[in-house]
PDB file of C-alpha atoms and ligand atoms in Angstrom:
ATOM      1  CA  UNK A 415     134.167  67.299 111.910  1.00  0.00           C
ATOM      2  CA  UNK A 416     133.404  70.029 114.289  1.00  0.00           C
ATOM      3  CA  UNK A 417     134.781  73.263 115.487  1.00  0.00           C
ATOM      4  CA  UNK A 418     134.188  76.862 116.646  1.00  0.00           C
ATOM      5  CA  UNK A 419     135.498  79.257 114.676  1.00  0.00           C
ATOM      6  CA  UNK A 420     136.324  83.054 116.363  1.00  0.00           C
ATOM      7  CA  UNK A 421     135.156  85.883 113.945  1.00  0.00           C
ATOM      8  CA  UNK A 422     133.651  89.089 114.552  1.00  0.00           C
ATOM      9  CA  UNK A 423     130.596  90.404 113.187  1.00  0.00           C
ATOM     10  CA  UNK A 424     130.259  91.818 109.417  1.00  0.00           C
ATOM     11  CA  UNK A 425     128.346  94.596 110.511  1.00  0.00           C
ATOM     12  CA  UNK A 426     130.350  97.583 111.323  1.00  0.00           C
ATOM     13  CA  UNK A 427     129.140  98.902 114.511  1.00  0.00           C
ATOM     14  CA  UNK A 428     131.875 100.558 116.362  1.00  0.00           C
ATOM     15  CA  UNK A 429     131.817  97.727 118.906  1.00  0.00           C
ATOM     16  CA  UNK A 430     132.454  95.347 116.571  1.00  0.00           C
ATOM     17  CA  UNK A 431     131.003  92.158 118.693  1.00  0.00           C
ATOM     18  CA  UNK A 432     132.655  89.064 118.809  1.00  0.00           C
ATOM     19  CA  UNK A 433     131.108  85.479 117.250  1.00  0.00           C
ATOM     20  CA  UNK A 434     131.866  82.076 118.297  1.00  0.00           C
ATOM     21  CA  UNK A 435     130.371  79.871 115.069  1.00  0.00           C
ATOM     22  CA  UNK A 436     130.041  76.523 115.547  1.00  0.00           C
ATOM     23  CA  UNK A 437     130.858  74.793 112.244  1.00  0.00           C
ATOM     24  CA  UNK A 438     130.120  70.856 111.293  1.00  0.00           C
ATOM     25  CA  UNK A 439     131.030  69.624 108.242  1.00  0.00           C
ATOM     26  CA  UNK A 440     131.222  72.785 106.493  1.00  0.00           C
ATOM     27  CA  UNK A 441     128.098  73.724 107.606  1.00  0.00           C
ATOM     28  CA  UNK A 442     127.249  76.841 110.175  1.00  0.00           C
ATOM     29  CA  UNK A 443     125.576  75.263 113.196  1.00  0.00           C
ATOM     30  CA  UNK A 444     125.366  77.516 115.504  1.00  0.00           C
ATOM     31  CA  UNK A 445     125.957  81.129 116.354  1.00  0.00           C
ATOM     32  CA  UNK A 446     126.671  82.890 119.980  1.00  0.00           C
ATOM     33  CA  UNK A 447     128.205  85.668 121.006  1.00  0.00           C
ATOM     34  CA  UNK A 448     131.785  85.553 122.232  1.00  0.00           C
ATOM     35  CA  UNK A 449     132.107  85.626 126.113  1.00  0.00           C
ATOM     36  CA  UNK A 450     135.996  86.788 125.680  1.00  0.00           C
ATOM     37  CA  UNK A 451     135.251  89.746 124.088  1.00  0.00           C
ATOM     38  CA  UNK A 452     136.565  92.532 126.041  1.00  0.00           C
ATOM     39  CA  UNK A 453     133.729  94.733 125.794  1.00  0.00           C
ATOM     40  CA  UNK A 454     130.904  92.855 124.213  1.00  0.00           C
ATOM     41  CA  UNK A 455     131.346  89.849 126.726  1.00  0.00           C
ATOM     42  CA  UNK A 456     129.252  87.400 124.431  1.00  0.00           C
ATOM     43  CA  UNK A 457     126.439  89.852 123.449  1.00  0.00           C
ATOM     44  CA  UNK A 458     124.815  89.412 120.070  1.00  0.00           C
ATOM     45  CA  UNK A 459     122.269  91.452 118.960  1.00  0.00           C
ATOM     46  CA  UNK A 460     118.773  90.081 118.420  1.00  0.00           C
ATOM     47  CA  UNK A 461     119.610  90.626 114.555  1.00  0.00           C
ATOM     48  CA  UNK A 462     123.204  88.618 114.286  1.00  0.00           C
ATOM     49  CA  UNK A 463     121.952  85.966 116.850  1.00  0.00           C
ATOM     50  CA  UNK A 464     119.404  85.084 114.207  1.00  0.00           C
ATOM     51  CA  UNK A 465     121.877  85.224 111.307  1.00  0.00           C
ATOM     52  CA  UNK A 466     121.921  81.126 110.310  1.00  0.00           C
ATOM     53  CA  UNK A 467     118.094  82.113 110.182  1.00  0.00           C
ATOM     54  CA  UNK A 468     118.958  84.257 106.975  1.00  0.00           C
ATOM     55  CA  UNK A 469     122.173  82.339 105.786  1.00  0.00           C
ATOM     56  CA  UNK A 470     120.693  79.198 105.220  1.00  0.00           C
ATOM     57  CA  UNK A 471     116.682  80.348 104.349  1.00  0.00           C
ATOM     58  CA  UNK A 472     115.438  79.370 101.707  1.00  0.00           C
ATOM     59  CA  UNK A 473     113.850  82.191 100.628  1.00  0.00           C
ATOM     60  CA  UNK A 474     117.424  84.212 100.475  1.00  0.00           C
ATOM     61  CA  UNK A 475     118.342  85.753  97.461  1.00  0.00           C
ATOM     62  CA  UNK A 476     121.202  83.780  95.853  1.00  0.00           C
ATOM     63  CA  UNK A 477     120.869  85.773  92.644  1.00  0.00           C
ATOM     64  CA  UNK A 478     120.931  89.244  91.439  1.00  0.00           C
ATOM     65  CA  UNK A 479     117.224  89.895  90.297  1.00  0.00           C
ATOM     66  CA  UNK A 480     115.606  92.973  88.213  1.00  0.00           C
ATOM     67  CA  UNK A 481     112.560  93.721  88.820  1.00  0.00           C
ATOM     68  CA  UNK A 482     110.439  93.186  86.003  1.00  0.00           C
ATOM     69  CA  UNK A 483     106.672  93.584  87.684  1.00  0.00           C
ATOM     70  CA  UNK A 484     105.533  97.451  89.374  1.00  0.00           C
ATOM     71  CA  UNK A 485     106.403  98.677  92.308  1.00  0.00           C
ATOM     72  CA  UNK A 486     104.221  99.705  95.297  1.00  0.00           C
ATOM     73  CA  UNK A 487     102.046  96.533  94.521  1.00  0.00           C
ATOM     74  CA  UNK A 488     100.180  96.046  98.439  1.00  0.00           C
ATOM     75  CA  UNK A 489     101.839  93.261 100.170  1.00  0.00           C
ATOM     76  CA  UNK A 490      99.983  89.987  99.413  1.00  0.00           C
ATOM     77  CA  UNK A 491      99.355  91.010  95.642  1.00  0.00           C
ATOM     78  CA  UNK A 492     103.224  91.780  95.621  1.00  0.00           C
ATOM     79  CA  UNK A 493     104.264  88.467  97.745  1.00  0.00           C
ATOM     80  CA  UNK A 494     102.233  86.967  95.073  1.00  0.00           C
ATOM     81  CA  UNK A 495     103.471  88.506  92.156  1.00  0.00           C
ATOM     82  CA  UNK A 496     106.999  87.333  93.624  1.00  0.00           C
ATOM     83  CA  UNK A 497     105.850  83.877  94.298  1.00  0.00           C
ATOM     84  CA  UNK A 498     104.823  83.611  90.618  1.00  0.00           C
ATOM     85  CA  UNK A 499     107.792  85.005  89.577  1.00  0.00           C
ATOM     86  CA  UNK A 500     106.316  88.066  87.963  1.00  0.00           C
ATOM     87  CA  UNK A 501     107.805  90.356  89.991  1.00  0.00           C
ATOM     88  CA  UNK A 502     111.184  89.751  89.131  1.00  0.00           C
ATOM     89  CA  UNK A 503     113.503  88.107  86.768  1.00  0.00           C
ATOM     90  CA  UNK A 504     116.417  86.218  87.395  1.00  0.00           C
ATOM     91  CA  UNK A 505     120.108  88.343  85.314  1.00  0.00           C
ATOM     92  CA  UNK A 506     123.717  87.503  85.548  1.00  0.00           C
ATOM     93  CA  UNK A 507     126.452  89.238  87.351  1.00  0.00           C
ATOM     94  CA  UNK A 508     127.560  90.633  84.773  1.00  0.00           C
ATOM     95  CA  UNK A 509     123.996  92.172  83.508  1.00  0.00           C
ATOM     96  CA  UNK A 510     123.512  93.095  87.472  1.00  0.00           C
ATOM     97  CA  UNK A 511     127.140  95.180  87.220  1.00  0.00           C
ATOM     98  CA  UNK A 512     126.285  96.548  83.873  1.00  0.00           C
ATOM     99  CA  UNK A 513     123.235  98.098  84.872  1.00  0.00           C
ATOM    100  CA  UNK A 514     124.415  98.806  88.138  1.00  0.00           C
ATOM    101  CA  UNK A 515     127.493 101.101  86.848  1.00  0.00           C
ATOM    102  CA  UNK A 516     125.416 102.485  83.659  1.00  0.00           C
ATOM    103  CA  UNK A 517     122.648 103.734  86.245  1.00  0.00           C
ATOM    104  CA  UNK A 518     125.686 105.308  88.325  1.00  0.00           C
ATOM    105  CA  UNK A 519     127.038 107.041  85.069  1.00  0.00           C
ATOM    106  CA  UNK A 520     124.079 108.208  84.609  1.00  0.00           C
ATOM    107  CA  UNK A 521     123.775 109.829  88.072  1.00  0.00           C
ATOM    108  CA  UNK A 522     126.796 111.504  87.558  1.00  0.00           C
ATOM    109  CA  UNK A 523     126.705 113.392  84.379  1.00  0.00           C
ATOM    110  CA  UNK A 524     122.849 114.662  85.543  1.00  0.00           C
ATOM    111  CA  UNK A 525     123.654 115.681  89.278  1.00  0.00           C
ATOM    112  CA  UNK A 526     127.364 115.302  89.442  1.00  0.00           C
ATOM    113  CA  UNK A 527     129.736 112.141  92.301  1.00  0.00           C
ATOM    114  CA  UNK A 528     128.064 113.672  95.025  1.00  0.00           C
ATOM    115  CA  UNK A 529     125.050 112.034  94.259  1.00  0.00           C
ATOM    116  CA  UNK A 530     126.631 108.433  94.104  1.00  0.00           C
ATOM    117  CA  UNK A 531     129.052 109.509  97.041  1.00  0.00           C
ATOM    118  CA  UNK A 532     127.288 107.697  99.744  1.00  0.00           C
ATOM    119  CA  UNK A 533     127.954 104.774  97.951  1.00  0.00           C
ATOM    120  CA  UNK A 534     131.893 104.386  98.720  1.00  0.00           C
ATOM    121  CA  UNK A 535     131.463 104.015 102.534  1.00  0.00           C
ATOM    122  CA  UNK A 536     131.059 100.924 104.068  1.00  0.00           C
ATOM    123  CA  UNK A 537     129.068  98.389 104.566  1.00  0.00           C
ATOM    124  CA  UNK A 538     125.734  97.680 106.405  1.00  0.00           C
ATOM    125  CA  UNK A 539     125.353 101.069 108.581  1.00  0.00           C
ATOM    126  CA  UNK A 540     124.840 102.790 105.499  1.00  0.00           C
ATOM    127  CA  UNK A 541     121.494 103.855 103.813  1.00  0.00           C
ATOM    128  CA  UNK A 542     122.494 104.931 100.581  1.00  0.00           C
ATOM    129  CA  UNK A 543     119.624 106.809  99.240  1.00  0.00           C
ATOM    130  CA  UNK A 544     120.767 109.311 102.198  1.00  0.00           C
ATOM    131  CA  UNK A 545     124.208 109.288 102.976  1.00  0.00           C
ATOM    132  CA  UNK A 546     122.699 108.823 107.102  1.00  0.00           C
ATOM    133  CA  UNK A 547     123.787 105.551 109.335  1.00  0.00           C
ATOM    134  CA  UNK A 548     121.631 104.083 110.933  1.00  0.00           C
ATOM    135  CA  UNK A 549     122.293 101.372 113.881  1.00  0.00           C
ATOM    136  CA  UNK A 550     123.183  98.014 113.899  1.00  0.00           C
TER     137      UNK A 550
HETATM  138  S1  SF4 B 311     125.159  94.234 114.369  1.00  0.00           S
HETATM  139 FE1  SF4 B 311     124.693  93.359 116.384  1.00  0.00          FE
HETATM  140  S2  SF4 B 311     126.133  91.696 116.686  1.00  0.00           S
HETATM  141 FE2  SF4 B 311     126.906  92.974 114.990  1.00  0.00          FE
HETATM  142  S3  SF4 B 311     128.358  94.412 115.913  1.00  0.00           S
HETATM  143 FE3  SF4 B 311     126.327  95.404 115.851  1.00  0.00          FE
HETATM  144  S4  SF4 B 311     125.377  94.944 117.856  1.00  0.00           S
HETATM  145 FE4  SF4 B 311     127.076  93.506 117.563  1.00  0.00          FE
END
C-alpha cells in the first residue's frame, strides 16, 4: 500500500520545512518538499532532499561503535582500517551509555556542568565540542 505522509523536517532550523514522504509498504520511497508549507513552499534543502540516500545506505551506522584503531589515520589507510574492521568495534547500548555517562562524570568533577552544558540543547544545529550552531 501507498501513501504520503506530512511531517516536517528533524532538523531544527527555525523554518522548520515541510516533507511530503512517500511511503510503500513500510518502506520510504520518496522524499519532496511540501508545496503547502506557508513559508517553505516545498523547498528542501540539498541535505534533507537526499535523506533516503542516508536512511537506507548501507554503509549507515546501525550500531554504536568504539573506536578501537588510532585516530588521524590519512583517509584511505583509515577507510581501510574501517573496511577491515580494525578501526572500530562493534558494543551494546548499554556499554555505548555506560561509557558515554562515565566520560561525562568525568568532565564534570575535572572542569565542572559547564563543560558538558552544550550537550542539553537540541538536536542537529548543535556542535557540541563548542556550544556554536551552525546551519542546517
Ligand atoms: S535542514 Fe534543510 S530541509 Fe531541514 S529545515 Fe533546514 S533547510 Fe529545511
Amino acid at each position: 500500500m501507498k501513501k504520503v505522509v506530512h511531517a516536517a523536517c528533524p532538523h531544527d532550523c527555525p523554518d522548520a520545512c515541510g516533507v511530503l514522504i512517500t511511503v510503500q509498504d513500510g518502506r520510504a520511497t520518496k522524499i519532496q518538499g511540501d508545496p503547502a508549507h506557508p513559508v517553505t513552499r516545498g523547498f528542501l534543502c540539498a541535505k534533507v532532499a537526499k535523506y533516503l540516500d542516508r536512511v537506507y545506505s548501507p554503509d549507515r551506522v546501525l550500531y554504536p561503535m568504539r573506536r578501537v584503531g588510532p585516530k588521524g589515520l590519512p583517509a584511505e589507510e583509515g577507510a581501510r582500517a574501517t573496511q577491515a574492521n580494525e578501526a572500530f568495534e562493534r558494543i551494546s547500548w548499554d556499554e555505548a551509555l555506560d561509557e558515554v555517562i562515565s566520560r561525562f562524570r568525568k568532565i564534570v568533577s575535572e572542569f565542572g556542568s559547564e563543560a558538558i552544558l552544550p550537550y542539553s540543547y537540541g538536536g542537529t544545529l548543535q556542535t557540541p565540542w563548542t556550544g556554536a550552531s551552525s546551519t542546517g
